[in-house]
Amino acid sequence: MGSYLRPDSLTEALAALEAGPRTVLAGGTDYYPARVGLPLDDDILDITAIGELRGIEAGNGEIRIGALVRWCELADAPLPPACDGLRRAARQIGGMQVQNAGTVCGNVCNASPAADGIPNLLVLDASVELASASGIRTVPIGAFVTGNRTTTRRADELATALVMPAPPEGARGCFGKLGARAYLVISIAMVAALIAPGRDGTVAVARIAVGACSAVAQRLAGLEQALSGATIGPELGSIPDAAHLAPLTPIDDVRGSAEYRIEAALTLIRRALAELGEAAR
């Protein structure tokens, strides 16, 4: 049986991690299912009593989501329209039980290829704030997640927040995913999109990210470039084609073939862009 710590301050938590590696526990919605049938012999650091890791703050040119913010809190948070995709993911991830217990930051640290939060955070240019006894550093989401369930977090570090810059003026976000059913399902493909209009009615900023179609969620730079300067309207949905999805490396598994994933992702992208184009026109 491993040891269990539940500190009530960040300083105490970081001291525990400096003393030796521990499994960090917040919502537990990823940890406990993975341990079914196995002995609970990990040394646990339960961070749920650390009040300073709670809350969503907006100001000083950034939006900060504390490490203990749960999906249900995010879904109802008064965030700008650019975060609509992230809030939509919050209402669709897992089921009500997962939304009430699981944390947004935990979804990132678990680093599943099918993590619903990561594509949305990619299009919001979010970073992960990492604290240790020796200091604080921030790592962009795209550099933080390095592979299937692997990240750049060191054993002595704790992810304390997700931080994103204030979104571009007029930006709107969108999210869509495909699964075998509506809830309690691992996504077959998912898409997050963000569009910001210019004063001339064309696309000034376009960001598109796809998850569950590679070991790590990917921004589609070629498609973003193709969208730049396009007239805003539902016709944006006709711009993407299969060539824009070339950076993706989907796999064949029980949920779908690689070919099916590409077709699904393309359809989701087209729908998201048509929706955003109509809303921003």
Coordinates of C-alpha atoms in Angstrom, one line a residue:
M1 CA 0.0 0.0 0.0
G2 CA 1.4 3.4 -1.0
S3 CA 1.4 6.5 1.0
Y4 CA -1.3 9.2 0.8
L5 CA -0.8 13.0 1.2
R6 CA -3.5 15.7 1.0
P7 CA -1.9 19.0 1.7
D8 CA -3.8 22.2 2.0
S9 CA -1.1 24.5 0.6
L10 CA 0.8 24.7 -2.7
T11 CA 4.1 25.0 -0.8
E12 CA 3.5 21.8 1.0
A13 CA 2.5 20.0 -2.2
L14 CA 5.7 21.1 -4.0
A15 CA 7.8 20.1 -1.0
A16 CA 6.3 16.6 -1.2
L17 CA 7.1 16.4 -5.0
E18 CA 10.7 17.6 -4.4
A19 CA 11.1 14.8 -1.9
G20 CA 10.2 12.1 -4.4
P21 CA 7.8 11.3 -7.3
R22 CA 4.1 10.9 -6.5
T23 CA 1.0 10.3 -8.5
V24 CA -1.0 13.6 -8.5
L25 CA -4.7 13.1 -7.9
A26 CA -7.4 15.7 -8.6
G27 CA -10.7 14.4 -10.0
G28 CA -9.5 10.8 -10.3
T29 CA -11.7 10.1 -13.4
D30 CA -8.6 8.9 -15.4
Y31 CA -6.7 7.4 -12.5
Y32 CA -9.2 5.1 -10.8
P33 CA -10.6 3.4 -14.0
A34 CA -7.0 2.6 -15.0
R35 CA -6.4 0.9 -11.6
V36 CA -9.4 -1.5 -11.7
G37 CA -8.1 -4.9 -10.6
L38 CA -4.7 -3.6 -9.7
P39 CA -3.3 -2.9 -6.2
L40 CA -3.4 0.7 -5.0
D41 CA 0.3 0.9 -4.3
D42 CA 1.1 4.3 -5.7
D43 CA 2.3 7.2 -3.5
I44 CA -0.5 9.6 -3.9
L45 CA -0.5 13.4 -3.8
D46 CA -4.2 14.5 -3.5
I47 CA -4.3 18.2 -4.4
T48 CA -8.1 18.7 -3.9
A49 CA -7.6 20.7 -0.6
I50 CA -5.4 23.4 -2.1
G51 CA -7.7 26.4 -2.4
E52 CA -5.3 28.5 -4.5
L53 CA -5.7 26.0 -7.4
R54 CA -9.4 26.7 -7.8
G55 CA -11.2 29.3 -9.8
I56 CA -11.3 31.0 -13.2
E57 CA -9.9 34.5 -13.6
A58 CA -9.9 36.9 -16.5
G59 CA -7.9 40.1 -16.5
N60 CA -4.5 41.6 -17.3
G61 CA -4.7 40.3 -20.9
E62 CA -5.2 36.7 -20.0
I63 CA -7.6 34.0 -18.9
R64 CA -6.4 31.6 -16.1
I65 CA -8.1 28.3 -15.4
G66 CA -6.9 26.8 -12.0
A67 CA -5.8 23.2 -11.9
L68 CA -8.8 22.2 -9.8
V69 CA -11.5 23.8 -12.1
R70 CA -13.9 21.0 -13.0
W71 CA -15.7 20.6 -16.3
C72 CA -19.1 21.6 -14.8
E73 CA -17.6 24.9 -13.6
L74 CA -16.1 25.7 -17.0
A75 CA -19.3 24.9 -18.8
D76 CA -21.1 27.8 -17.0
A77 CA -18.2 30.2 -16.7
P78 CA -18.8 33.7 -18.2
L79 CA -16.0 33.4 -20.8
P80 CA -15.8 35.2 -24.2
P81 CA -17.3 33.7 -27.4
A82 CA -13.8 32.5 -28.4
C83 CA -14.0 29.9 -25.6
D84 CA -17.4 28.6 -26.8
G85 CA -15.7 25.5 -28.2
L86 CA -14.0 24.7 -24.9
R87 CA -17.3 25.2 -23.0
R88 CA -19.1 23.0 -25.5
A89 CA -16.5 20.3 -24.8
A90 CA -17.1 20.7 -21.1
R91 CA -20.8 19.8 -21.7
Q92 CA -20.0 16.8 -23.8
I93 CA -17.0 15.2 -22.1
G94 CA -17.7 11.8 -20.4
G95 CA -21.0 12.1 -18.6
M96 CA -22.4 14.1 -15.7
Q97 CA -20.4 12.2 -13.2
V98 CA -17.1 12.9 -15.1
Q99 CA -18.1 16.6 -15.6
N100 CA -18.7 17.0 -11.9
A101 CA -15.5 15.4 -10.8
G102 CA -12.9 15.6 -13.6
T103 CA -10.7 18.7 -14.0
V104 CA -9.7 20.5 -17.2
C105 CA -6.1 20.5 -16.3
G106 CA -6.2 16.8 -15.5
N107 CA -7.5 16.1 -19.0
V108 CA -4.4 17.8 -20.4
C109 CA -1.9 16.1 -18.0
N110 CA -3.4 12.7 -18.8
A111 CA -2.4 13.5 -22.4
S112 CA -4.8 11.0 -24.1
P113 CA -4.8 11.4 -27.9
A114 CA -8.6 11.7 -27.5
A115 CA -8.6 14.3 -24.8
D116 CA -11.5 16.7 -25.6
G117 CA -9.9 19.7 -24.0
I118 CA -6.6 19.8 -25.9
P119 CA -7.7 20.8 -29.4
N120 CA -9.7 23.6 -27.9
L121 CA -6.8 24.8 -25.8
L122 CA -4.6 24.6 -28.9
V123 CA -6.8 27.1 -30.8
L124 CA -6.9 29.3 -27.8
D125 CA -3.0 29.4 -27.7
A126 CA -3.1 28.1 -24.1
S127 CA -0.1 27.2 -22.0
V128 CA 0.4 25.0 -18.9
E129 CA 1.7 26.7 -15.8
L130 CA 4.1 24.3 -14.0
A131 CA 5.3 25.0 -10.4
S132 CA 8.1 23.3 -8.5
A133 CA 10.1 24.2 -5.3
S134 CA 12.6 25.9 -7.6
G135 CA 10.2 28.2 -9.5
I136 CA 7.4 28.5 -12.1
R137 CA 7.6 28.0 -15.9
T138 CA 4.9 28.0 -18.6
V139 CA 4.9 25.6 -21.6
P140 CA 2.6 26.0 -24.6
I141 CA 0.1 23.2 -24.9
G142 CA 1.6 22.1 -28.2
A143 CA 5.0 21.6 -26.6
F144 CA 3.6 20.2 -23.3
V145 CA 2.0 17.1 -24.7
T146 CA 4.7 15.1 -26.5
G147 CA 2.9 11.8 -27.2
N148 CA 0.3 9.3 -26.2
R149 CA 0.0 10.0 -22.4
T150 CA 3.4 11.7 -22.2
T151 CA 4.2 15.3 -21.3
T152 CA 7.2 17.5 -20.5
R153 CA 6.1 17.8 -16.8
R154 CA 9.0 16.8 -14.5
A155 CA 8.4 14.6 -11.5
D156 CA 9.0 17.5 -9.1
E157 CA 6.5 19.8 -10.9
L158 CA 2.8 20.3 -10.4
A159 CA 0.5 21.7 -13.1
T160 CA -1.1 24.7 -11.4
A161 CA -3.1 26.3 -14.1
L162 CA -4.0 26.7 -17.8
V163 CA -3.3 30.2 -19.0
M164 CA -4.3 31.7 -22.3
P165 CA -4.0 35.2 -23.8
A166 CA -7.0 37.3 -24.3
P167 CA -8.5 36.1 -27.6
P168 CA -8.5 38.3 -30.7
E169 CA -11.3 40.8 -31.0
G170 CA -14.5 39.3 -32.2
A171 CA -13.2 35.8 -32.1
R172 CA -15.6 32.8 -31.8
G173 CA -14.9 29.2 -31.1
C174 CA -16.5 26.0 -32.0
F175 CA -16.1 22.3 -31.1
G176 CA -17.5 19.1 -32.6
K177 CA -16.7 15.4 -32.0
L178 CA -17.8 12.0 -33.3
G179 CA -18.2 9.0 -31.0
A180 CA -20.2 5.8 -30.9
R181 CA -22.8 7.5 -28.7
A182 CA -23.3 11.0 -27.2
Y183 CA -21.8 10.5 -23.8
L184 CA -19.3 8.3 -21.9
V185 CA -17.4 7.5 -25.0
I186 CA -13.9 7.9 -26.4
S187 CA -14.0 10.2 -29.4
I188 CA -13.3 8.8 -32.9
A189 CA -12.4 12.3 -34.2
M190 CA -12.8 15.8 -32.8
V191 CA -12.3 19.3 -34.1
A192 CA -11.9 22.7 -32.5
A193 CA -12.0 25.9 -34.5
L194 CA -11.6 29.6 -33.9
I195 CA -12.3 32.4 -36.3
A196 CA -11.8 36.2 -35.8
P197 CA -13.1 38.6 -38.4
G198 CA -11.3 41.6 -39.9
R199 CA -12.9 44.9 -40.4
D200 CA -13.4 44.1 -44.1
G201 CA -15.5 41.1 -43.4
T202 CA -12.8 38.6 -44.1
V203 CA -11.0 36.1 -41.9
A204 CA -8.3 37.8 -39.9
V205 CA -7.4 34.9 -37.6
A206 CA -8.1 31.2 -38.2
R207 CA -7.1 28.3 -36.0
I208 CA -8.1 24.7 -36.5
A209 CA -7.1 21.7 -34.4
V210 CA -7.9 18.0 -34.7
G211 CA -7.8 15.4 -32.0
A212 CA -8.1 11.6 -31.8
C213 CA -6.5 11.5 -35.3
S214 CA -2.8 11.5 -34.2
A215 CA -0.8 10.6 -31.1
V216 CA -1.0 14.3 -30.3
A217 CA -3.7 16.8 -31.3
Q218 CA -2.6 18.8 -34.3
R219 CA -3.1 22.4 -35.6
L220 CA -3.7 22.4 -39.3
A221 CA -1.4 25.3 -40.5
G222 CA -2.1 24.8 -44.2
L223 CA -5.8 25.1 -43.7
E224 CA -5.4 28.1 -41.4
Q225 CA -3.4 29.8 -44.2
A226 CA -6.1 28.9 -46.8
L227 CA -8.8 30.5 -44.6
S228 CA -6.9 33.7 -44.0
G229 CA -8.5 36.5 -46.0
A230 CA -11.5 34.4 -47.1
T231 CA -14.9 36.2 -47.0
I232 CA -16.7 35.3 -43.8
G233 CA -19.9 33.3 -44.2
P234 CA -21.2 29.7 -44.1
E235 CA -19.2 29.2 -47.4
L236 CA -16.1 28.9 -45.2
G237 CA -17.1 25.3 -44.8
S238 CA -16.4 24.6 -48.5
I239 CA -12.7 25.5 -48.2
P240 CA -11.2 22.5 -46.4
D241 CA -10.3 19.4 -48.4
A242 CA -8.6 16.2 -47.7
A243 CA -5.2 17.6 -48.5
H244 CA -5.4 20.0 -45.6
L245 CA -5.5 16.9 -43.2
A246 CA -2.2 15.5 -44.5
P247 CA -0.4 16.2 -41.2
L248 CA -2.7 13.8 -39.3
T249 CA -1.6 10.2 -38.6
P250 CA -4.8 8.4 -37.5
I251 CA -4.7 4.7 -36.5
D252 CA -7.0 1.8 -37.2
D253 CA -8.7 0.5 -34.0
V254 CA -12.0 -0.9 -32.7
R255 CA -13.6 2.6 -32.9
G256 CA -12.8 3.2 -36.6
S257 CA -10.3 2.9 -39.4
A258 CA -7.8 5.6 -40.2
E259 CA -9.6 6.3 -43.4
Y260 CA -12.9 6.8 -41.6
R261 CA -11.3 9.1 -39.0
I262 CA -10.0 11.3 -41.8
E263 CA -13.4 11.5 -43.4
A264 CA -15.0 12.2 -40.1
A265 CA -12.5 14.9 -39.2
L266 CA -13.0 16.6 -42.6
T267 CA -16.8 16.6 -42.1
L268 CA -16.5 18.0 -38.6
I269 CA -14.1 20.8 -39.8
R270 CA -16.5 21.8 -42.6
R271 CA -19.5 21.9 -40.1
A272 CA -17.5 24.0 -37.6
L273 CA -16.4 26.5 -40.2
A274 CA -19.9 26.8 -41.7
E275 CA -21.3 27.4 -38.2
L276 CA -18.7 30.0 -37.3
G277 CA -19.0 31.7 -40.7
E278 CA -22.7 32.0 -40.3
A279 CA -22.4 33.3 -36.7
A280 CA -19.8 35.9 -37.5
R281 CA -21.3 37.2 -40.7

